[in-house]
Amino acid sequence: MGFSQEITDAAVSGLQNGVGFVADKSSTNMHLEELEDPEKFAEEGGKVIAGQEYVSRLSELKAEINHSWHADDRVTSLKLSIKVAKLLMDTSILQCYCYPTLFALATDIMDMLGDMAWERIKLKAELAEDGTKLCLIPDNFMVRDICSDANETCNNWFRKIGAIRELLPRIYLELALLPCWRFLHDRPLDCLQRLVMMIRGLADPLASAYCRLYMAHCLRKLHSHDTGCLFTCVNDFKILLMRVISAKDTVHRNLTENKRLLISLMEPTIDYIMKCIFRNVSERQVNDVLVELGLGSNQVELR
């Protein structure tokens, strides 16, 4: 089962239940219509779109990003990907249970962009400008194995992403390209720890929860058994949930109207991260992990 399917199956999906979008115009709908036809959007002021049309539009956008990339218009591919990531800033669609579905569709596009960027930089490292084979970099390559041309291409990508004004899309795009840090650093996990800290700057609880979920997904691409950042995420989740539970109606008003629904939508994110933590844990190590998470008893102290 793929990542997107796993999340949509685990979450409450308005699309699966035949639930349409809220009657009031959400900013997410506005973003989508503006992407498709700016002039028509300005004329009509935007109309409510059905869930299935939402899926269709993002599928078309994914195809456009892919087409632009292979037409050597990678700037357009990046710009459109940024707009897709911006859709995840809007949690007003919480009312129709569809944020997990939006997340799955958007991150599928993020993954595609990350894969294409990786392959392009890898080719830069292996081929000369005239297409002549320079080398074949091994799976466990080090930065010293990468030529300056590939290094500069990779740097350019991260400079462009670093210039994104909004925090959430900036984090998502850098996570999508997380494996590409291997072309610049022998310890890409150090970059991930910085992103974990950046996620703490996201005020919206639902958006930050799913951003942490995507981080855990991208961590798997590094094929690392280091779960330190995941432990940090779980501890951050504890604080986040306490804030949600204790929040007054004046704080995150669009979310606290139904705290039970919000927590149910956050459950798949916590579940996925916990699965990542325990994926390579032996039976003998389970209690130690639970203690580190603050969920178990320290056997040494009990003696």
PDB file of C-alpha atoms in Angstrom:
ATOM      1  CA  MET A   1       0.000   0.000   0.000  1.00  0.00           C
ATOM      2  CA  GLY A   2       1.345   3.428  -0.972  1.00  0.00           C
ATOM      3  CA  PHE A   3       1.823   6.314   1.444  1.00  0.00           C
ATOM      4  CA  SER A   4      -1.106   8.371   0.093  1.00  0.00           C
ATOM      5  CA  GLN A   5      -3.480   5.404   0.150  1.00  0.00           C
ATOM      6  CA  GLU A   6      -2.414   4.492   3.673  1.00  0.00           C
ATOM      7  CA  ILE A   7      -3.258   7.959   4.957  1.00  0.00           C
ATOM      8  CA  THR A   8      -6.589   8.309   3.170  1.00  0.00           C
ATOM      9  CA  ASP A   9      -7.663   4.855   4.315  1.00  0.00           C
ATOM     10  CA  ALA A  10      -6.763   5.686   7.921  1.00  0.00           C
ATOM     11  CA  ALA A  11      -8.454   9.089   7.962  1.00  0.00           C
ATOM     12  CA  VAL A  12     -12.074  10.135   7.744  1.00  0.00           C
ATOM     13  CA  SER A  13     -12.520  11.130   4.122  1.00  0.00           C
ATOM     14  CA  GLY A  14     -15.346  13.341   2.979  1.00  0.00           C
ATOM     15  CA  LEU A  15     -14.799  12.204  -0.592  1.00  0.00           C
ATOM     16  CA  GLN A  16     -15.318   8.552   0.313  1.00  0.00           C
ATOM     17  CA  ASN A  17     -18.462   9.415   2.252  1.00  0.00           C
ATOM     18  CA  GLY A  18     -19.864  11.563  -0.505  1.00  0.00           C
ATOM     19  CA  VAL A  19     -19.532  14.758   1.495  1.00  0.00           C
ATOM     20  CA  GLY A  20     -19.184  17.920  -0.547  1.00  0.00           C
ATOM     21  CA  PHE A  21     -17.328  21.048   0.439  1.00  0.00           C
ATOM     22  CA  VAL A  22     -18.798  23.634   2.765  1.00  0.00           C
ATOM     23  CA  ALA A  23     -21.195  26.127   1.292  1.00  0.00           C
ATOM     24  CA  ASP A  24     -19.059  29.117   2.214  1.00  0.00           C
ATOM     25  CA  LYS A  25     -16.219  29.850  -0.118  1.00  0.00           C
ATOM     26  CA  SER A  26     -12.964  28.537   1.438  1.00  0.00           C
ATOM     27  CA  SER A  27      -9.583  29.989   0.586  1.00  0.00           C
ATOM     28  CA  THR A  28      -8.493  26.538  -0.619  1.00  0.00           C
ATOM     29  CA  ASN A  29     -11.197  26.580  -3.293  1.00  0.00           C
ATOM     30  CA  MET A  30     -10.103  30.078  -4.242  1.00  0.00           C
ATOM     31  CA  HIS A  31      -6.498  28.928  -4.646  1.00  0.00           C
ATOM     32  CA  LEU A  32      -7.573  26.079  -6.930  1.00  0.00           C
ATOM     33  CA  GLU A  33      -9.778  28.219  -9.148  1.00  0.00           C
ATOM     34  CA  GLU A  34      -7.138  30.910  -9.401  1.00  0.00           C
ATOM     35  CA  LEU A  35      -4.636  28.256 -10.497  1.00  0.00           C
ATOM     36  CA  GLU A  36      -6.938  27.061 -13.273  1.00  0.00           C
ATOM     37  CA  ASP A  37      -8.223  30.318 -14.714  1.00  0.00           C
ATOM     38  CA  PRO A  38      -7.317  33.614 -12.994  1.00  0.00           C
ATOM     39  CA  GLU A  39      -9.621  35.706 -15.225  1.00  0.00           C
ATOM     40  CA  LYS A  40     -12.637  33.453 -14.741  1.00  0.00           C
ATOM     41  CA  PHE A  41     -11.970  33.374 -11.023  1.00  0.00           C
ATOM     42  CA  ALA A  42     -11.952  37.180 -10.861  1.00  0.00           C
ATOM     43  CA  GLU A  43     -15.195  37.418 -12.857  1.00  0.00           C
ATOM     44  CA  GLU A  44     -17.237  34.805 -10.983  1.00  0.00           C
ATOM     45  CA  GLY A  45     -15.778  35.301  -7.518  1.00  0.00           C
ATOM     46  CA  GLY A  46     -15.367  31.563  -7.261  1.00  0.00           C
ATOM     47  CA  LYS A  47     -18.021  28.901  -6.819  1.00  0.00           C
ATOM     48  CA  VAL A  48     -18.155  25.893  -4.568  1.00  0.00           C
ATOM     49  CA  ILE A  49     -16.641  22.789  -6.133  1.00  0.00           C
ATOM     50  CA  ALA A  50     -17.461  19.180  -5.427  1.00  0.00           C
ATOM     51  CA  GLY A  51     -14.943  16.827  -3.874  1.00  0.00           C
ATOM     52  CA  GLN A  52     -14.442  14.782  -7.019  1.00  0.00           C
ATOM     53  CA  GLU A  53     -13.765  17.912  -9.047  1.00  0.00           C
ATOM     54  CA  TYR A  54     -11.187  18.854  -6.426  1.00  0.00           C
ATOM     55  CA  VAL A  55      -9.387  15.550  -7.039  1.00  0.00           C
ATOM     56  CA  SER A  56      -9.611  16.070 -10.787  1.00  0.00           C
ATOM     57  CA  ARG A  57      -8.113  19.552 -10.644  1.00  0.00           C
ATOM     58  CA  LEU A  58      -5.156  18.474  -8.566  1.00  0.00           C
ATOM     59  CA  SER A  59      -4.593  15.554 -10.931  1.00  0.00           C
ATOM     60  CA  GLU A  60      -4.517  17.996 -13.831  1.00  0.00           C
ATOM     61  CA  LEU A  61      -2.112  20.215 -11.935  1.00  0.00           C
ATOM     62  CA  LYS A  62       0.154  17.246 -11.282  1.00  0.00           C
ATOM     63  CA  ALA A  63       0.192  16.511 -15.017  1.00  0.00           C
ATOM     64  CA  GLU A  64       1.024  20.153 -15.777  1.00  0.00           C
ATOM     65  CA  ILE A  65       3.946  20.127 -13.340  1.00  0.00           C
ATOM     66  CA  ASN A  66       5.232  16.927 -14.902  1.00  0.00           C
ATOM     67  CA  HIS A  67       4.839  18.306 -18.437  1.00  0.00           C
ATOM     68  CA  SER A  68       6.598  21.580 -17.575  1.00  0.00           C
ATOM     69  CA  TRP A  69       9.484  19.675 -16.030  1.00  0.00           C
ATOM     70  CA  HIS A  70      10.064  17.496 -19.077  1.00  0.00           C
ATOM     71  CA  ALA A  71       9.752  20.579 -21.292  1.00  0.00           C
ATOM     72  CA  ASP A  72      12.772  21.969 -19.395  1.00  0.00           C
ATOM     73  CA  ASP A  73      10.566  24.573 -17.715  1.00  0.00           C
ATOM     74  CA  ARG A  74      11.526  23.602 -14.198  1.00  0.00           C
ATOM     75  CA  VAL A  75      10.854  27.081 -12.817  1.00  0.00           C
ATOM     76  CA  THR A  76       7.166  26.672 -13.676  1.00  0.00           C
ATOM     77  CA  SER A  77       7.156  23.210 -12.108  1.00  0.00           C
ATOM     78  CA  LEU A  78       8.526  24.640  -8.885  1.00  0.00           C
ATOM     79  CA  LYS A  79       6.115  27.590  -8.852  1.00  0.00           C
ATOM     80  CA  LEU A  80       3.101  25.329  -9.336  1.00  0.00           C
ATOM     81  CA  SER A  81       4.379  22.945  -6.661  1.00  0.00           C
ATOM     82  CA  ILE A  82       4.652  25.863  -4.243  1.00  0.00           C
ATOM     83  CA  LYS A  83       1.023  26.756  -4.949  1.00  0.00           C
ATOM     84  CA  VAL A  84      -0.001  23.169  -4.283  1.00  0.00           C
ATOM     85  CA  ALA A  85       1.844  23.231  -0.947  1.00  0.00           C
ATOM     86  CA  LYS A  86       0.095  26.476  -0.052  1.00  0.00           C
ATOM     87  CA  LEU A  87      -3.247  24.670  -0.216  1.00  0.00           C
ATOM     88  CA  LEU A  88      -2.234  22.823   2.943  1.00  0.00           C
ATOM     89  CA  MET A  89      -2.182  26.117   4.840  1.00  0.00           C
ATOM     90  CA  ASP A  90      -5.973  26.262   4.800  1.00  0.00           C
ATOM     91  CA  THR A  91      -7.699  24.062   7.391  1.00  0.00           C
ATOM     92  CA  SER A  92     -11.166  25.533   6.913  1.00  0.00           C
ATOM     93  CA  ILE A  93     -12.070  22.389   4.966  1.00  0.00           C
ATOM     94  CA  LEU A  94     -11.885  20.585   8.295  1.00  0.00           C
ATOM     95  CA  GLN A  95     -15.679  20.852   8.407  1.00  0.00           C
ATOM     96  CA  CYS A  96     -16.009  18.345   5.565  1.00  0.00           C
ATOM     97  CA  TYR A  97     -13.370  15.874   6.770  1.00  0.00           C
ATOM     98  CA  CYS A  98     -11.292  16.332   3.616  1.00  0.00           C
ATOM     99  CA  TYR A  99      -7.960  17.650   4.853  1.00  0.00           C
ATOM    100  CA  PRO A 100      -6.371  14.148   4.883  1.00  0.00           C
ATOM    101  CA  THR A 101      -7.421  13.651   1.262  1.00  0.00           C
ATOM    102  CA  LEU A 102      -6.033  17.042   0.267  1.00  0.00           C
ATOM    103  CA  PHE A 103      -2.815  16.149   2.091  1.00  0.00           C
ATOM    104  CA  ALA A 104      -2.523  12.825   0.232  1.00  0.00           C
ATOM    105  CA  LEU A 105      -3.050  14.481  -3.158  1.00  0.00           C
ATOM    106  CA  ALA A 106      -0.685  17.370  -2.456  1.00  0.00           C
ATOM    107  CA  THR A 107       2.131  15.246  -1.029  1.00  0.00           C
ATOM    108  CA  ASP A 108       1.872  12.888  -3.976  1.00  0.00           C
ATOM    109  CA  ILE A 109       2.808  15.915  -6.093  1.00  0.00           C
ATOM    110  CA  MET A 110       5.559  16.893  -3.634  1.00  0.00           C
ATOM    111  CA  ASP A 111       7.009  13.372  -3.871  1.00  0.00           C
ATOM    112  CA  MET A 112       6.945  13.536  -7.664  1.00  0.00           C
ATOM    113  CA  LEU A 113       8.840  16.837  -7.667  1.00  0.00           C
ATOM    114  CA  GLY A 114      11.389  15.483  -5.198  1.00  0.00           C
ATOM    115  CA  ASP A 115      11.972  12.373  -7.306  1.00  0.00           C
ATOM    116  CA  MET A 116      12.449  14.431 -10.468  1.00  0.00           C
ATOM    117  CA  ALA A 117      14.876  16.797  -8.736  1.00  0.00           C
ATOM    118  CA  TRP A 118      16.882  13.845  -7.375  1.00  0.00           C
ATOM    119  CA  GLU A 119      17.156  12.228 -10.807  1.00  0.00           C
ATOM    120  CA  ARG A 120      18.200  15.505 -12.454  1.00  0.00           C
ATOM    121  CA  ILE A 121      20.954  16.203  -9.915  1.00  0.00           C
ATOM    122  CA  LYS A 122      22.104  12.580 -10.066  1.00  0.00           C
ATOM    123  CA  LEU A 123      22.391  12.817 -13.853  1.00  0.00           C
ATOM    124  CA  LYS A 124      24.385  16.026 -13.460  1.00  0.00           C
ATOM    125  CA  ALA A 125      26.794  14.075 -11.265  1.00  0.00           C
ATOM    126  CA  GLU A 126      27.095  11.166 -13.699  1.00  0.00           C
ATOM    127  CA  LEU A 127      26.998  12.813 -17.142  1.00  0.00           C
ATOM    128  CA  ALA A 128      28.952  15.575 -18.868  1.00  0.00           C
ATOM    129  CA  GLU A 129      27.081  18.367 -20.671  1.00  0.00           C
ATOM    130  CA  ASP A 130      27.434  16.496 -23.978  1.00  0.00           C
ATOM    131  CA  GLY A 131      25.919  13.357 -22.428  1.00  0.00           C
ATOM    132  CA  THR A 132      29.218  11.528 -21.997  1.00  0.00           C
ATOM    133  CA  LYS A 133      29.229   9.153 -19.048  1.00  0.00           C
ATOM    134  CA  LEU A 134      31.524  10.490 -16.338  1.00  0.00           C
ATOM    135  CA  CYS A 135      30.888   7.975 -13.591  1.00  0.00           C
ATOM    136  CA  LEU A 136      28.248   5.886 -11.890  1.00  0.00           C
ATOM    137  CA  ILE A 137      27.757   7.101  -8.339  1.00  0.00           C
ATOM    138  CA  PRO A 138      27.147   4.291  -5.823  1.00  0.00           C
ATOM    139  CA  ASP A 139      24.087   4.123  -3.565  1.00  0.00           C
ATOM    140  CA  ASN A 140      26.253   4.966  -0.548  1.00  0.00           C
ATOM    141  CA  PHE A 141      28.011   7.904  -2.216  1.00  0.00           C
ATOM    142  CA  MET A 142      29.663  10.718  -0.266  1.00  0.00           C
ATOM    143  CA  VAL A 143      29.796  14.431  -1.075  1.00  0.00           C
ATOM    144  CA  ARG A 144      33.368  14.050  -2.328  1.00  0.00           C
ATOM    145  CA  ASP A 145      32.002  11.801  -5.102  1.00  0.00           C
ATOM    146  CA  ILE A 146      29.802  14.600  -6.488  1.00  0.00           C
ATOM    147  CA  CYS A 147      31.077  17.020  -9.146  1.00  0.00           C
ATOM    148  CA  SER A 148      30.813  20.788  -8.678  1.00  0.00           C
ATOM    149  CA  ASP A 149      28.152  21.126 -11.408  1.00  0.00           C
ATOM    150  CA  ALA A 150      25.773  18.767  -9.596  1.00  0.00           C
ATOM    151  CA  ASN A 151      26.606  20.411  -6.309  1.00  0.00           C
ATOM    152  CA  GLU A 152      25.745  23.858  -7.654  1.00  0.00           C
ATOM    153  CA  THR A 153      22.477  22.613  -9.212  1.00  0.00           C
ATOM    154  CA  CYS A 154      21.451  21.187  -5.853  1.00  0.00           C
ATOM    155  CA  ASN A 155      22.400  24.404  -4.065  1.00  0.00           C
ATOM    156  CA  ASN A 156      20.267  26.396  -6.498  1.00  0.00           C
ATOM    157  CA  TRP A 157      17.223  24.280  -5.691  1.00  0.00           C
ATOM    158  CA  PHE A 158      17.557  24.813  -1.969  1.00  0.00           C
ATOM    159  CA  ARG A 159      18.194  28.537  -2.448  1.00  0.00           C
ATOM    160  CA  LYS A 160      14.923  28.826  -4.391  1.00  0.00           C
ATOM    161  CA  ILE A 161      13.051  26.889  -1.721  1.00  0.00           C
ATOM    162  CA  GLY A 162      14.633  28.976   1.028  1.00  0.00           C
ATOM    163  CA  ALA A 163      13.245  32.096  -0.650  1.00  0.00           C
ATOM    164  CA  ILE A 164       9.621  30.940  -0.275  1.00  0.00           C
ATOM    165  CA  ARG A 165       7.943  33.485   1.984  1.00  0.00           C
ATOM    166  CA  GLU A 166       5.381  31.272   3.745  1.00  0.00           C
ATOM    167  CA  LEU A 167       6.740  28.822   6.304  1.00  0.00           C
ATOM    168  CA  LEU A 168       4.520  25.794   5.587  1.00  0.00           C
ATOM    169  CA  PRO A 169       5.179  25.491   1.830  1.00  0.00           C
ATOM    170  CA  ARG A 170       8.871  26.160   2.452  1.00  0.00           C
ATOM    171  CA  ILE A 171       9.023  23.218   4.859  1.00  0.00           C
ATOM    172  CA  TYR A 172       7.057  20.924   2.542  1.00  0.00           C
ATOM    173  CA  LEU A 173       9.240  21.662  -0.472  1.00  0.00           C
ATOM    174  CA  GLU A 174      12.448  21.145   1.484  1.00  0.00           C
ATOM    175  CA  LEU A 175      11.102  17.873   2.873  1.00  0.00           C
ATOM    176  CA  ALA A 176      10.206  16.768  -0.649  1.00  0.00           C
ATOM    177  CA  LEU A 177      13.832  17.325  -1.661  1.00  0.00           C
ATOM    178  CA  LEU A 178      15.255  15.977   1.604  1.00  0.00           C
ATOM    179  CA  PRO A 179      17.263  13.132  -0.042  1.00  0.00           C
ATOM    180  CA  CYS A 180      18.944  15.742  -2.257  1.00  0.00           C
ATOM    181  CA  TRP A 181      20.799  17.070   0.786  1.00  0.00           C
ATOM    182  CA  ARG A 182      23.002  14.004   0.339  1.00  0.00           C
ATOM    183  CA  PHE A 183      24.612  15.795  -2.616  1.00  0.00           C
ATOM    184  CA  LEU A 184      25.685  18.580  -0.235  1.00  0.00           C
ATOM    185  CA  HIS A 185      26.116  16.959   3.187  1.00  0.00           C
ATOM    186  CA  ASP A 186      27.308  13.586   4.388  1.00  0.00           C
ATOM    187  CA  ARG A 187      24.940  13.921   7.353  1.00  0.00           C
ATOM    188  CA  PRO A 188      21.558  14.955   5.857  1.00  0.00           C
ATOM    189  CA  LEU A 189      19.849  14.106   9.158  1.00  0.00           C
ATOM    190  CA  ASP A 190      21.334  17.312  10.569  1.00  0.00           C
ATOM    191  CA  CYS A 191      19.182  19.219   8.066  1.00  0.00           C
ATOM    192  CA  LEU A 192      16.126  17.256   9.161  1.00  0.00           C
ATOM    193  CA  GLN A 193      16.602  18.284  12.776  1.00  0.00           C
ATOM    194  CA  ARG A 194      16.484  21.923  11.651  1.00  0.00           C
ATOM    195  CA  LEU A 195      13.169  21.244   9.882  1.00  0.00           C
ATOM    196  CA  VAL A 196      11.763  19.628  13.038  1.00  0.00           C
ATOM    197  CA  MET A 197      12.426  22.904  14.837  1.00  0.00           C
ATOM    198  CA  MET A 198      10.873  24.906  11.993  1.00  0.00           C
ATOM    199  CA  ILE A 199       7.644  22.883  12.205  1.00  0.00           C
ATOM    200  CA  ARG A 200       7.253  24.157  15.766  1.00  0.00           C
ATOM    201  CA  GLY A 201       6.646  27.570  14.218  1.00  0.00           C
ATOM    202  CA  LEU A 202       3.396  26.397  12.593  1.00  0.00           C
ATOM    203  CA  ALA A 203       0.491  27.739  14.642  1.00  0.00           C
ATOM    204  CA  ASP A 204      -2.293  25.643  13.139  1.00  0.00           C
ATOM    205  CA  PRO A 205      -2.507  22.270  14.964  1.00  0.00           C
ATOM    206  CA  LEU A 206      -3.942  20.276  12.049  1.00  0.00           C
ATOM    207  CA  ALA A 207      -1.486  21.680   9.513  1.00  0.00           C
ATOM    208  CA  SER A 208       1.478  21.105  11.827  1.00  0.00           C
ATOM    209  CA  ALA A 209       0.371  17.528  12.609  1.00  0.00           C
ATOM    210  CA  TYR A 210       0.230  16.570   8.927  1.00  0.00           C
ATOM    211  CA  CYS A 211       3.495  18.364   8.242  1.00  0.00           C
ATOM    212  CA  ARG A 212       5.136  16.133  10.871  1.00  0.00           C
ATOM    213  CA  LEU A 213       3.547  13.143   9.173  1.00  0.00           C
ATOM    214  CA  TYR A 214       5.134  14.113   5.862  1.00  0.00           C
ATOM    215  CA  MET A 215       8.462  14.584   7.620  1.00  0.00           C
ATOM    216  CA  ALA A 216       8.288  10.999   8.937  1.00  0.00           C
ATOM    217  CA  HIS A 217       7.466   9.793   5.424  1.00  0.00           C
ATOM    218  CA  CYS A 218      10.427  11.661   3.908  1.00  0.00           C
ATOM    219  CA  LEU A 219      12.767  10.399   6.636  1.00  0.00           C
ATOM    220  CA  ARG A 220      12.214   6.851   5.350  1.00  0.00           C
ATOM    221  CA  LYS A 221      13.757   7.888   2.030  1.00  0.00           C
ATOM    222  CA  LEU A 222      17.086   8.400   3.802  1.00  0.00           C
ATOM    223  CA  HIS A 223      17.083   4.721   4.845  1.00  0.00           C
ATOM    224  CA  SER A 224      18.248   5.747   8.280  1.00  0.00           C
ATOM    225  CA  HIS A 225      17.442   3.955  11.534  1.00  0.00           C
ATOM    226  CA  ASP A 226      17.932   7.184  13.494  1.00  0.00           C
ATOM    227  CA  THR A 227      14.544   7.991  15.048  1.00  0.00           C
ATOM    228  CA  GLY A 228      15.623  10.869  17.275  1.00  0.00           C
ATOM    229  CA  CYS A 229      13.623  13.443  15.330  1.00  0.00           C
ATOM    230  CA  LEU A 230      10.546  11.192  15.532  1.00  0.00           C
ATOM    231  CA  PHE A 231      10.813  11.092  19.318  1.00  0.00           C
ATOM    232  CA  THR A 232      10.932  14.888  19.231  1.00  0.00           C
ATOM    233  CA  CYS A 233       7.774  14.905  17.099  1.00  0.00           C
ATOM    234  CA  VAL A 234       5.916  12.655  19.540  1.00  0.00           C
ATOM    235  CA  ASN A 235       6.858  14.932  22.433  1.00  0.00           C
ATOM    236  CA  ASP A 236       5.738  17.941  20.389  1.00  0.00           C
ATOM    237  CA  PHE A 237       2.455  16.130  19.699  1.00  0.00           C
ATOM    238  CA  LYS A 238       1.828  15.832  23.440  1.00  0.00           C
ATOM    239  CA  ILE A 239       2.133  19.593  23.816  1.00  0.00           C
ATOM    240  CA  LEU A 240       0.027  20.168  20.702  1.00  0.00           C
ATOM    241  CA  LEU A 241      -2.801  17.930  21.912  1.00  0.00           C
ATOM    242  CA  MET A 242      -2.835  19.592  25.330  1.00  0.00           C
ATOM    243  CA  ARG A 243      -3.193  22.966  23.626  1.00  0.00           C
ATOM    244  CA  VAL A 244      -6.058  21.674  21.473  1.00  0.00           C
ATOM    245  CA  ILE A 245      -7.876  20.171  24.443  1.00  0.00           C
ATOM    246  CA  SER A 246      -7.452  23.254  26.612  1.00  0.00           C
ATOM    247  CA  ALA A 247      -7.986  25.839  23.849  1.00  0.00           C
ATOM    248  CA  LYS A 248     -10.753  28.373  24.282  1.00  0.00           C
ATOM    249  CA  ASP A 249     -13.251  28.998  21.503  1.00  0.00           C
ATOM    250  CA  THR A 250     -11.525  32.256  20.611  1.00  0.00           C
ATOM    251  CA  VAL A 251      -8.344  30.374  19.637  1.00  0.00           C
ATOM    252  CA  HIS A 252      -8.349  28.513  16.290  1.00  0.00           C
ATOM    253  CA  ARG A 253     -12.101  29.073  16.181  1.00  0.00           C
ATOM    254  CA  ASN A 254     -12.530  27.084  12.947  1.00  0.00           C
ATOM    255  CA  LEU A 255     -10.948  24.064  14.658  1.00  0.00           C
ATOM    256  CA  THR A 256     -12.170  24.143  18.239  1.00  0.00           C
ATOM    257  CA  GLU A 257     -15.834  24.039  17.236  1.00  0.00           C
ATOM    258  CA  ASN A 258     -15.367  20.290  17.137  1.00  0.00           C
ATOM    259  CA  LYS A 259     -12.277  19.199  19.086  1.00  0.00           C
ATOM    260  CA  ARG A 260     -13.211  15.543  18.833  1.00  0.00           C
ATOM    261  CA  LEU A 261     -13.233  15.782  15.046  1.00  0.00           C
ATOM    262  CA  LEU A 262      -9.890  17.587  15.052  1.00  0.00           C
ATOM    263  CA  ILE A 263      -8.269  14.941  17.233  1.00  0.00           C
ATOM    264  CA  SER A 264      -9.729  12.150  15.070  1.00  0.00           C
ATOM    265  CA  LEU A 265      -8.198  13.778  11.996  1.00  0.00           C
ATOM    266  CA  MET A 266      -4.844  14.011  13.768  1.00  0.00           C
ATOM    267  CA  GLU A 267      -4.879  10.348  14.826  1.00  0.00           C
ATOM    268  CA  PRO A 268      -3.465   8.972  11.528  1.00  0.00           C
ATOM    269  CA  THR A 269      -0.475  11.316  11.835  1.00  0.00           C
ATOM    270  CA  ILE A 270       0.385  10.072  15.319  1.00  0.00           C
ATOM    271  CA  ASP A 271      -0.245   6.457  14.318  1.00  0.00           C
ATOM    272  CA  TYR A 272       2.060   6.693  11.296  1.00  0.00           C
ATOM    273  CA  ILE A 273       4.914   8.258  13.271  1.00  0.00           C
ATOM    274  CA  MET A 274       4.610   5.614  15.997  1.00  0.00           C
ATOM    275  CA  LYS A 275       4.763   2.887  13.345  1.00  0.00           C
ATOM    276  CA  CYS A 276       7.939   4.472  11.965  1.00  0.00           C
ATOM    277  CA  ILE A 277       9.489   4.473  15.442  1.00  0.00           C
ATOM    278  CA  PHE A 278       8.690   0.812  16.103  1.00  0.00           C
ATOM    279  CA  ARG A 279       9.417  -0.428  12.562  1.00  0.00           C
ATOM    280  CA  ASN A 280      12.961  -1.603  13.371  1.00  0.00           C
ATOM    281  CA  VAL A 281      12.602  -2.118  17.111  1.00  0.00           C
ATOM    282  CA  SER A 282      13.152  -5.620  18.483  1.00  0.00           C
ATOM    283  CA  GLU A 283      10.844  -7.089  21.110  1.00  0.00           C
ATOM    284  CA  ARG A 284      13.539  -6.621  23.748  1.00  0.00           C
ATOM    285  CA  GLN A 285      13.815  -2.901  22.909  1.00  0.00           C
ATOM    286  CA  VAL A 286      10.094  -2.110  23.066  1.00  0.00           C
ATOM    287  CA  ASN A 287      10.054  -1.173  26.755  1.00  0.00           C
ATOM    288  CA  ASP A 288      13.104   1.088  26.358  1.00  0.00           C
ATOM    289  CA  VAL A 289      11.362   2.930  23.532  1.00  0.00           C
ATOM    290  CA  LEU A 290       8.173   3.301  25.559  1.00  0.00           C
ATOM    291  CA  VAL A 291      10.193   4.732  28.460  1.00  0.00           C
ATOM    292  CA  GLU A 292      11.851   7.240  26.143  1.00  0.00           C
ATOM    293  CA  LEU A 293       8.410   8.246  24.888  1.00  0.00           C
ATOM    294  CA  GLY A 294       7.214   8.646  28.469  1.00  0.00           C
ATOM    295  CA  LEU A 295       4.736   5.787  28.032  1.00  0.00           C
ATOM    296  CA  GLY A 296       6.430   2.967  29.942  1.00  0.00           C
ATOM    297  CA  SER A 297       8.120   2.095  33.238  1.00  0.00           C
ATOM    298  CA  ASN A 298      11.869   2.189  33.718  1.00  0.00           C
ATOM    299  CA  GLN A 299      12.747  -1.361  34.790  1.00  0.00           C
ATOM    300  CA  VAL A 300      16.014  -0.242  36.394  1.00  0.00           C
ATOM    301  CA  GLU A 301      14.193   2.162  38.702  1.00  0.00           C
ATOM    302  CA  LEU A 302      11.710  -0.574  39.655  1.00  0.00           C
ATOM    303  CA  ARG A 303      14.418  -2.881  40.966  1.00  0.00           C
TER     304      ARG A 303
END
